[in-house]
CSV table of N, CA, C and O in Angstrom, one decimal:
chain,number,residue,atom,x,y,z
A,514,MET,N,7.0,52.9,16.8
A,514,MET,CA,8.1,51.9,17.3
A,514,MET,C,8.0,50.7,16.6
A,514,MET,O,6.9,50.1,16.5
A,515,PRO,N,9.2,50.1,16.1
A,515,PRO,CA,9.1,48.9,15.3
A,515,PRO,C,8.8,47.7,16.3
A,515,PRO,O,9.1,47.8,17.5
A,516,GLU,N,8.3,46.7,15.8
A,516,GLU,CA,8.0,45.5,16.6
A,516,GLU,C,9.3,44.7,17.0
A,516,GLU,O,10.2,44.7,16.1
A,517,LYS,N,9.3,44.3,18.1
A,517,LYS,CA,10.4,43.6,18.7
A,517,LYS,C,10.6,42.3,17.9
A,517,LYS,O,9.6,41.7,17.6
A,518,ARG,N,11.9,41.9,17.7
A,518,ARG,CA,12.1,40.7,16.9
A,518,ARG,C,12.6,39.6,17.9
A,518,ARG,O,13.4,38.7,17.5
A,519,TYR,N,12.1,39.6,19.1
A,519,TYR,CA,12.2,38.5,20.0
A,519,TYR,C,11.1,38.4,20.9
A,519,TYR,O,10.3,39.3,21.0
A,520,PHE,N,10.9,37.3,21.6
A,520,PHE,CA,9.9,37.0,22.6
A,520,PHE,C,10.5,36.2,23.8
A,520,PHE,O,11.1,35.3,23.6
A,521,ARG,N,10.3,36.9,25.0
A,521,ARG,CA,10.7,36.2,26.1
A,521,ARG,C,9.5,35.6,26.8
A,521,ARG,O,8.6,36.2,27.3
A,522,GLN,N,9.6,34.2,27.0
A,522,GLN,CA,8.6,33.4,27.5
A,522,GLN,C,8.8,33.4,29.1
A,522,GLN,O,9.8,32.7,29.5
A,523,GLN,N,7.9,33.9,29.8
A,523,GLN,CA,7.9,33.9,31.3
A,523,GLN,C,6.8,33.1,31.9
A,523,GLN,O,6.8,32.8,33.0
A,524,ASN,N,5.9,32.7,31.1
A,524,ASN,CA,4.6,32.0,31.5
A,524,ASN,C,4.3,30.9,30.5
A,524,ASN,O,3.3,31.1,29.8
A,525,PRO,N,5.0,29.8,30.4
A,525,PRO,CA,4.6,28.8,29.4
A,525,PRO,C,3.3,28.3,29.6
A,525,PRO,O,2.8,28.2,30.8
A,526,PHE,N,2.6,27.8,28.6
A,526,PHE,CA,1.3,27.2,28.6
A,526,PHE,C,1.4,25.8,29.2
A,526,PHE,O,2.2,25.0,28.7
A,527,VAL,N,0.7,25.6,30.3
A,527,VAL,CA,0.8,24.3,31.0
A,527,VAL,C,-0.4,23.4,30.4
A,527,VAL,O,-1.6,23.7,30.5
A,528,VAL,N,0.0,22.4,29.6
A,528,VAL,CA,-1.0,21.6,29.0
A,528,VAL,C,-1.7,20.7,30.0
A,528,VAL,O,-1.1,20.0,30.9
A,529,PRO,N,-3.1,20.7,30.0
A,529,PRO,CA,-3.8,19.8,31.0
A,529,PRO,C,-3.6,18.4,30.8
A,529,PRO,O,-3.8,18.2,29.5
A,530,THR,N,-3.2,17.6,31.7
A,530,THR,CA,-3.0,16.2,31.4
A,530,THR,C,-3.7,15.4,32.6
A,530,THR,O,-4.0,15.9,33.7
A,531,THR,N,-4.1,14.1,32.4
A,531,THR,CA,-4.6,13.3,33.4
A,531,THR,C,-3.8,12.1,33.8
A,531,THR,O,-4.2,11.3,34.6
A,532,ASP,N,-2.5,12.1,33.2
A,532,ASP,CA,-1.7,10.9,33.5
A,532,ASP,C,-0.4,11.3,34.3
A,532,ASP,O,0.6,10.6,34.4
A,533,GLY,N,-0.3,12.5,34.9
A,533,GLY,CA,0.7,12.9,35.8
A,533,GLY,C,1.9,13.5,35.1
A,533,GLY,O,2.8,13.9,35.7
A,534,LYS,N,1.9,13.5,33.8
A,534,LYS,CA,3.0,14.2,33.0
A,534,LYS,C,2.9,15.7,32.9
A,534,LYS,O,1.7,16.2,32.8
A,535,LEU,N,3.9,16.4,33.2
A,535,LEU,CA,4.0,17.8,33.1
A,535,LEU,C,4.5,18.2,31.7
A,535,LEU,O,5.4,17.8,31.2
A,536,ILE,N,3.7,19.1,31.0
A,536,ILE,CA,3.9,19.5,29.7
A,536,ILE,C,3.9,21.1,29.8
A,536,ILE,O,2.7,21.6,30.1
A,537,GLU,N,4.9,21.9,29.6
A,537,GLU,CA,5.0,23.2,29.4
A,537,GLU,C,5.4,23.7,28.1
A,537,GLU,O,6.5,23.5,27.7
A,538,GLU,N,4.4,24.2,27.4
A,538,GLU,CA,4.8,24.6,26.0
A,538,GLU,C,5.3,26.0,26.0
A,538,GLU,O,4.6,27.0,26.4
A,539,HIS,N,6.6,26.2,25.7
A,539,HIS,CA,7.2,27.5,25.6
A,539,HIS,C,6.8,28.4,24.4
A,539,HIS,O,6.6,29.5,24.4
A,540,ILE,N,6.9,27.6,23.2
A,540,ILE,CA,6.6,28.2,21.9
A,540,ILE,C,5.8,27.2,21.2
A,540,ILE,O,6.1,26.0,21.2
A,541,GLY,N,4.8,27.6,20.4
A,541,GLY,CA,3.9,26.7,19.8
A,541,GLY,C,2.4,27.3,19.6
A,541,GLY,O,2.2,28.3,19.9
A,542,LEU,N,1.6,26.3,19.1
A,542,LEU,CA,0.2,26.7,18.9
A,542,LEU,C,-0.6,27.2,20.0
A,542,LEU,O,-1.3,28.3,20.0
A,543,ALA,N,-0.4,26.4,21.1
A,543,ALA,CA,-1.2,26.8,22.3
A,543,ALA,C,-0.6,28.1,23.1
A,543,ALA,O,-1.5,28.7,23.6
A,544,SER,N,0.6,28.2,23.1
A,544,SER,CA,1.2,29.3,23.9
A,544,SER,C,1.4,30.6,23.1
A,544,SER,O,1.3,31.6,23.7
A,545,THR,N,1.9,30.5,21.9
A,545,THR,CA,2.2,31.7,21.1
A,545,THR,C,1.6,31.8,19.7
A,545,THR,O,1.9,32.6,19.0
A,546,GLN,N,0.8,30.8,19.4
A,546,GLN,CA,0.2,30.7,18.2
A,546,GLN,C,1.1,30.6,17.0
A,546,GLN,O,1.0,31.1,15.8
A,547,THR,N,2.3,29.9,17.3
A,547,THR,CA,3.4,29.8,16.3
A,547,THR,C,3.2,28.4,15.7
A,547,THR,O,3.1,27.3,16.4
A,548,ALA,N,2.9,28.4,14.4
A,548,ALA,CA,2.5,27.1,13.6
A,548,ALA,C,3.8,26.4,13.1
A,548,ALA,O,3.8,25.2,12.8
A,549,GLN,N,4.9,27.1,13.0
A,549,GLN,CA,6.1,26.6,12.3
A,549,GLN,C,6.8,25.5,13.1
A,549,GLN,O,7.4,24.6,12.5
A,550,TYR,N,6.9,25.8,14.4
A,550,TYR,CA,7.5,24.8,15.3
A,550,TYR,C,7.1,24.9,16.8
A,550,TYR,O,6.4,25.9,17.0
A,551,SER,N,7.4,24.0,17.5
A,551,SER,CA,6.9,24.1,19.0
A,551,SER,C,8.1,23.7,19.8
A,551,SER,O,8.9,22.8,19.3
A,552,VAL,N,8.2,24.2,21.0
A,552,VAL,CA,9.3,23.9,21.9
A,552,VAL,C,8.6,23.7,23.3
A,552,VAL,O,8.0,24.5,23.7
A,553,ALA,N,8.7,22.4,23.8
A,553,ALA,CA,8.0,22.1,25.3
A,553,ALA,C,9.0,21.5,26.2
A,553,ALA,O,9.8,20.6,25.7
A,554,HIS,N,8.8,21.8,27.4
A,554,HIS,CA,9.6,21.2,28.5
A,554,HIS,C,8.7,20.1,29.1
A,554,HIS,O,7.5,20.5,29.4
A,555,MET,N,9.1,18.8,29.3
A,555,MET,CA,8.3,17.9,29.8
A,555,MET,C,8.9,17.1,31.1
A,555,MET,O,10.1,16.9,30.9
A,556,VAL,N,8.1,16.6,31.9
A,556,VAL,CA,8.6,15.6,32.9
A,556,VAL,C,7.6,14.5,33.0
A,556,VAL,O,6.4,14.8,33.3
A,557,ALA,N,8.1,13.4,32.7
A,557,ALA,CA,7.2,12.2,32.6
A,557,ALA,C,7.5,11.3,34.0
A,557,ALA,O,8.6,11.1,34.4
A,558,PRO,N,6.4,11.0,34.7
A,558,PRO,CA,6.6,10.4,35.9
A,558,PRO,C,7.0,8.9,35.8
A,558,PRO,O,6.8,8.4,34.6
A,559,PRO,N,7.5,8.2,36.7
A,559,PRO,CA,7.8,6.9,36.6
A,559,PRO,C,6.7,6.0,36.2
A,559,PRO,O,5.5,6.3,36.5
A,560,GLN,N,6.9,5.0,35.4
A,560,GLN,CA,5.8,4.0,34.8
A,560,GLN,C,4.8,4.8,33.9
A,560,GLN,O,3.7,4.1,33.7
A,561,TRP,N,5.1,5.9,33.4
A,561,TRP,CA,4.2,6.6,32.5
A,561,TRP,C,4.4,6.0,31.0
A,561,TRP,O,5.4,5.6,30.5
A,562,SER,N,3.3,6.0,30.2
A,562,SER,CA,3.3,5.8,28.9
A,562,SER,C,2.1,6.3,28.2
A,562,SER,O,1.1,6.8,28.9
A,563,GLU,N,2.1,6.4,26.9
A,563,GLU,CA,1.0,6.9,26.2
A,563,GLU,C,0.8,6.1,25.0
A,563,GLU,O,1.7,5.2,24.6
A,564,PRO,N,-0.4,6.0,24.3
A,564,PRO,CA,-0.7,5.2,23.2
A,564,PRO,C,0.2,5.4,22.0
A,564,PRO,O,0.8,6.6,21.9
A,565,HIS,N,0.4,4.5,21.0
A,565,HIS,CA,1.0,4.7,19.8
A,565,HIS,C,0.3,6.0,19.0
A,565,HIS,O,-0.8,6.3,19.2
A,566,GLN,N,1.2,6.6,18.3
A,566,GLN,CA,0.8,7.6,17.5
A,566,GLN,C,1.6,7.7,16.1
A,566,GLN,O,2.7,7.1,16.1
A,567,THR,N,1.1,8.4,15.1
A,567,THR,CA,1.8,8.6,13.9
A,567,THR,C,1.6,10.0,13.5
A,567,THR,O,0.8,10.5,12.6
A,568,PRO,N,2.5,10.8,14.0
A,568,PRO,CA,2.4,12.3,13.8
A,568,PRO,C,2.7,12.7,12.4
A,568,PRO,O,3.6,12.1,11.7
A,569,GLU,N,2.3,13.9,12.0
A,569,GLU,CA,2.5,14.6,10.8
A,569,GLU,C,3.6,15.5,10.9
A,569,GLU,O,3.7,16.4,10.0
A,570,PHE,N,4.4,15.5,12.0
A,570,PHE,CA,5.5,16.4,12.3
A,570,PHE,C,6.8,15.7,12.7
A,570,PHE,O,6.7,14.6,13.2
A,571,ASP,N,7.9,16.3,12.5
A,571,ASP,CA,9.2,15.7,13.1
A,571,ASP,C,9.3,16.1,14.6
A,571,ASP,O,8.8,17.2,14.9
A,572,GLU,N,9.8,15.4,15.3
A,572,GLU,CA,10.0,15.6,16.7
A,572,GLU,C,11.4,15.2,17.2
A,572,GLU,O,11.9,14.2,17.0
A,573,VAL,N,12.1,16.3,17.8
A,573,VAL,CA,13.4,16.0,18.4
A,573,VAL,C,13.2,16.0,19.9
A,573,VAL,O,12.5,16.9,20.4
A,574,THR,N,13.7,15.0,20.6
A,574,THR,CA,13.7,14.8,22.0
A,574,THR,C,15.1,15.0,22.6
A,574,THR,O,15.9,14.3,22.0
A,575,ILE,N,15.2,15.8,23.6
A,575,ILE,CA,16.5,16.0,24.2
A,575,ILE,C,16.3,15.6,25.8
A,575,ILE,O,15.6,16.3,26.4
A,576,VAL,N,17.0,14.6,26.3
A,576,VAL,CA,16.7,14.1,27.6
A,576,VAL,C,17.6,14.9,28.5
A,576,VAL,O,18.9,14.8,28.3
A,577,VAL,N,17.1,15.5,29.5
A,577,VAL,CA,18.0,16.1,30.6
A,577,VAL,C,18.2,15.4,31.8
A,577,VAL,O,19.4,15.4,32.3
A,578,ARG,N,17.3,14.6,32.1
A,578,ARG,CA,17.4,13.8,33.4
A,578,ARG,C,16.6,12.4,33.2
A,578,ARG,O,15.5,12.5,32.7
A,579,GLY,N,17.1,11.3,33.7
A,579,GLY,CA,16.4,10.1,33.7
A,579,GLY,C,16.5,9.4,32.4
A,579,GLY,O,17.6,9.5,31.6
A,580,HIS,N,15.6,8.4,32.0
A,580,HIS,CA,15.6,7.7,30.8
A,580,HIS,C,14.2,7.7,30.2
A,580,HIS,O,13.2,7.9,30.9
A,581,LYS,N,14.2,7.6,28.8
A,581,LYS,CA,12.9,7.6,28.1
A,581,LYS,C,13.0,6.5,27.1
A,581,LYS,O,14.1,6.3,26.4
A,582,ARG,N,12.0,5.7,26.8
A,582,ARG,CA,11.9,4.7,25.9
A,582,ARG,C,11.0,5.1,24.7
A,582,ARG,O,10.0,5.8,25.0
A,583,PHE,N,11.4,4.8,23.6
A,583,PHE,CA,10.7,5.1,22.3
A,583,PHE,C,10.6,3.7,21.5
A,583,PHE,O,11.5,3.0,21.4
A,584,GLU,N,9.3,3.5,21.0
A,584,GLU,CA,9.1,2.3,20.2
A,584,GLU,C,8.8,3.0,18.9
A,584,GLU,O,7.7,3.6,18.7
A,585,ILE,N,9.6,2.8,17.9
A,585,ILE,CA,9.6,3.5,16.5
A,585,ILE,C,9.5,2.5,15.4
A,585,ILE,O,10.6,1.8,15.2
A,586,ASP,N,8.5,2.3,14.8
A,586,ASP,CA,8.2,1.4,13.6
A,586,ASP,C,8.8,0.0,14.0
A,586,ASP,O,9.5,-0.6,13.2
A,587,GLY,N,8.6,-0.4,15.2
A,587,GLY,CA,9.0,-1.8,15.6
A,587,GLY,C,10.4,-1.9,16.4
A,587,GLY,O,10.7,-2.9,17.0
A,588,ASP,N,11.1,-0.8,16.3
A,588,ASP,CA,12.4,-0.8,16.9
A,588,ASP,C,12.2,-0.1,18.3
A,588,ASP,O,11.3,0.7,18.6
A,589,VAL,N,13.0,-0.6,19.3
A,589,VAL,CA,13.1,0.1,20.7
A,589,VAL,C,14.4,0.8,20.9
A,589,VAL,O,15.5,0.2,20.7
A,590,VAL,N,14.2,2.1,21.2
A,590,VAL,CA,15.3,3.0,21.5
A,590,VAL,C,15.2,3.6,22.9
A,590,VAL,O,14.1,4.0,23.2
A,591,GLU,N,16.2,3.5,23.7
A,591,GLU,CA,16.2,4.1,25.1
A,591,GLU,C,17.3,5.2,25.1
A,591,GLU,O,18.4,4.9,24.8
A,592,LEU,N,16.9,6.5,25.5
A,592,LEU,CA,17.8,7.6,25.7
A,592,LEU,C,18.0,7.7,27.2
A,592,LEU,O,17.1,7.6,28.0
A,593,THR,N,19.2,8.3,27.5
A,593,THR,CA,19.5,8.8,28.8
A,593,THR,C,19.9,10.2,28.8
A,593,THR,O,20.1,10.7,27.7
A,594,ALA,N,20.2,10.9,29.9
A,594,ALA,CA,20.5,12.3,30.0
A,594,ALA,C,21.7,12.6,29.1
A,594,ALA,O,22.6,11.8,29.0
A,595,GLY,N,21.5,13.7,28.3
A,595,GLY,CA,22.5,14.2,27.5
A,595,GLY,C,22.4,13.6,26.0
A,595,GLY,O,23.1,14.1,25.1
A,596,GLU,N,21.4,12.7,25.6
A,596,GLU,CA,21.2,12.1,24.4
A,596,GLU,C,19.9,12.8,23.8
A,596,GLU,O,19.1,13.2,24.5
A,597,SER,N,20.0,12.7,22.5
A,597,SER,CA,18.8,13.2,21.7
A,597,SER,C,18.4,12.3,20.6
A,597,SER,O,19.2,11.4,20.3
A,598,LEU,N,17.2,12.4,20.1
A,598,LEU,CA,16.6,11.7,19.1
A,598,LEU,C,15.7,12.5,18.1
A,598,LEU,O,14.9,13.2,18.6
A,599,LEU,N,15.9,12.3,16.9
A,599,LEU,CA,15.0,12.7,15.8
A,599,LEU,C,14.1,11.7,15.4
A,599,LEU,O,14.6,10.7,14.9
A,600,ILE,N,12.8,11.9,15.5
A,600,ILE,CA,11.9,10.9,14.8
A,600,ILE,C,11.0,11.6,13.8
A,600,ILE,O,10.4,12.7,14.0
A,601,LYS,N,11.2,11.2,12.5
A,601,LYS,CA,10.6,11.8,11.4
A,601,LYS,C,9.1,11.6,11.3
A,601,LYS,O,8.5,10.7,11.7
A,602,ALA,N,8.4,12.6,10.6
A,602,ALA,CA,7.0,12.5,10.5
A,602,ALA,C,6.6,11.3,9.8
A,602,ALA,O,7.2,10.8,8.9
A,603,GLY,N,5.5,10.8,10.3
A,603,GLY,CA,5.0,9.5,9.6
A,603,GLY,C,5.4,8.2,10.3
A,603,GLY,O,4.8,7.1,10.0
A,604,ALA,N,6.4,8.3,11.2
A,604,ALA,CA,6.9,7.1,11.9
A,604,ALA,C,5.7,6.7,13.0
A,604,ALA,O,5.1,7.7,13.6
A,605,ARG,N,5.5,5.5,13.2
A,605,ARG,CA,4.6,5.1,14.3
A,605,ARG,C,5.5,5.0,15.5
A,605,ARG,O,6.4,4.2,15.6
A,606,VAL,N,5.0,5.7,16.5
A,606,VAL,CA,5.9,5.8,17.7
A,606,VAL,C,5.1,5.8,19.0
A,606,VAL,O,4.0,6.2,19.0
A,607,ARG,N,5.6,5.2,20.0
A,607,ARG,CA,5.0,5.2,21.3
A,607,ARG,C,6.1,5.6,22.3
A,607,ARG,O,7.2,5.2,22.3
A,608,TYR,N,5.7,6.7,23.2
A,608,TYR,CA,6.7,7.2,24.2
A,608,TYR,C,6.4,6.6,25.6
A,608,TYR,O,5.2,6.5,25.8
A,609,SER,N,7.4,6.3,26.3
A,609,SER,CA,7.1,5.8,27.7
A,609,SER,C,8.3,6.0,28.6
A,609,SER,O,9.4,6.3,28.1
A,610,ASN,N,8.0,6.0,29.9
A,610,ASN,CA,9.1,6.0,30.9
A,610,ASN,C,8.7,4.8,31.9
A,610,ASN,O,8.1,4.9,32.8
A,611,PRO,N,9.2,3.6,31.4
A,611,PRO,CA,8.9,2.4,32.3
A,611,PRO,C,9.8,2.2,33.5
A,611,PRO,O,9.8,1.2,34.0
A,612,PHE,N,10.6,3.3,33.7
A,612,PHE,CA,11.5,3.3,34.7
A,612,PHE,C,11.0,3.7,36.2
A,612,PHE,O,9.9,4.2,36.2
A,613,ASP,N,12.0,3.6,37.1
A,613,ASP,CA,11.5,4.0,38.5
A,613,ASP,C,11.7,5.5,38.9
A,613,ASP,O,11.4,5.9,40.0
A,614,ALA,N,12.2,6.3,37.9
A,614,ALA,CA,12.6,7.6,38.3
A,614,ALA,C,11.9,8.6,37.1
A,614,ALA,O,11.7,8.1,36.1
A,615,GLU,N,11.7,9.8,37.4
A,615,GLU,CA,11.1,10.8,36.5
A,615,GLU,C,12.0,11.0,35.3
A,615,GLU,O,13.3,10.7,35.4
A,616,CYS,N,11.6,11.2,34.1
A,616,CYS,CA,12.3,11.5,32.9
A,616,CYS,C,11.9,13.0,32.6
A,616,CYS,O,10.8,13.4,32.4
A,617,GLU,N,13.0,13.9,32.6
A,617,GLU,CA,12.8,15.3,32.2
A,617,GLU,C,13.4,15.4,30.8
A,617,GLU,O,14.7,15.0,30.6
A,618,TYR,N,12.7,16.1,29.8
A,618,TYR,CA,13.2,16.2,28.6
A,618,TYR,C,12.6,17.3,27.9
A,618,TYR,O,11.6,18.1,28.4
A,619,TRP,N,13.1,17.9,26.8
A,619,TRP,CA,12.7,18.9,25.9
A,619,TRP,C,12.2,18.3,24.6
A,619,TRP,O,12.9,17.4,24.1
A,620,SER,N,11.3,18.8,24.0
A,620,SER,CA,10.7,18.3,22.7
A,620,SER,C,10.5,19.5,21.8
A,620,SER,O,10.0,20.6,22.2
A,621,VAL,N,11.1,19.3,20.5
A,621,VAL,CA,10.9,20.4,19.4
A,621,VAL,C,10.2,19.7,18.3
A,621,VAL,O,10.7,18.6,17.8
A,622,CYS,N,9.0,20.3,18.0
A,622,CYS,CA,8.2,19.8,16.8
A,622,CYS,C,8.2,20.7,15.7
A,622,CYS,O,8.1,21.9,15.9
A,623,VAL,N,8.4,20.1,14.4
A,623,VAL,CA,8.4,20.9,13.2
A,623,VAL,C,7.5,20.2,12.1
A,623,VAL,O,7.9,19.1,11.7
A,624,PRO,N,6.4,20.8,11.8
A,624,PRO,CA,5.9,22.0,12.3
A,624,PRO,C,5.3,21.8,13.6
A,624,PRO,O,5.5,20.7,14.3
A,625,ALA,N,4.7,22.7,14.3
A,625,ALA,CA,4.3,22.7,15.7
A,625,ALA,C,3.5,21.5,16.0
A,625,ALA,O,2.7,21.2,15.2
A,626,PHE,N,3.6,21.1,17.3
A,626,PHE,CA,2.7,20.0,17.8
A,626,PHE,C,1.3,20.4,17.6
A,626,PHE,O,0.9,21.6,17.9
A,627,ASN,N,0.4,19.5,17.2
A,627,ASN,CA,-1.0,19.8,17.0
A,627,ASN,C,-1.7,18.6,17.2
A,627,ASN,O,-1.5,17.6,16.7
A,628,PRO,N,-2.7,18.7,18.3
A,628,PRO,CA,-3.5,17.5,18.5
A,628,PRO,C,-4.3,16.9,17.4
A,628,PRO,O,-4.4,15.8,17.3
A,629,ALA,N,-4.6,17.8,16.2
A,629,ALA,CA,-5.2,17.3,15.1
A,629,ALA,C,-4.3,16.6,14.2
A,629,ALA,O,-4.8,15.8,13.3
A,630,THR,N,-2.9,16.7,14.4
A,630,THR,CA,-2.0,16.0,13.4
A,630,THR,C,-1.2,14.9,14.1
A,630,THR,O,-0.2,14.5,13.5
A,631,VAL,N,-1.4,14.6,15.4
A,631,VAL,CA,-0.6,13.6,16.1
A,631,VAL,C,-1.1,12.2,15.8
A,631,VAL,O,-0.3,11.3,16.0
A,632,HIS,N,-2.4,12.0,15.6
A,632,HIS,CA,-3.1,10.8,15.3
A,632,HIS,C,-2.7,9.6,16.3
A,632,HIS,O,-2.1,8.6,16.0
A,633,ARG,N,-3.0,9.9,17.5
A,633,ARG,CA,-3.0,9.0,18.6
A,633,ARG,C,-3.9,7.7,18.4
A,633,ARG,O,-5.0,8.0,18.0
A,634,GLU,N,-3.5,6.5,18.7
A,634,GLU,CA,-4.4,5.3,18.5
A,634,GLU,C,-5.1,5.2,19.8
A,634,GLU,O,-4.7,5.7,20.9
A,635,GLU,N,-6.3,4.6,19.7
A,635,GLU,CA,-7.1,4.5,20.9
A,635,GLU,C,-6.5,3.4,21.8
A,635,GLU,O,-5.9,2.5,21.4
A,636,GLY,N,-6.7,3.4,23.0
A,636,GLY,CA,-6.3,2.4,24.0
A,636,GLY,C,-4.9,2.7,24.5
A,636,GLY,O,-4.0,2.5,24.9
């Protein structure tokens, strides 16, 4: 029987976090060993932020609910539900939700998100 040319994800990999953020990787290195791209569903709690990073991958963010702030090479961009943003590899970026409500969004990384290539800064 030939190999199926589709994959139905019914149990995404839940990335362990310590900051209250939910990360469910549907496709990617951790969930399906896919290196070409990753797709993750995320919910950032109010007042959440993470350190600056300079990833070696492009990242598309699509906001479903709430607001999300991006600091990109010195610029500040805020997205609301229904908006999307492409951040190219090599940009220095900081993601945050400094607002009073959760932010739900999807993230697509090309190539796949990899802790070894995200280059998070200390602090």
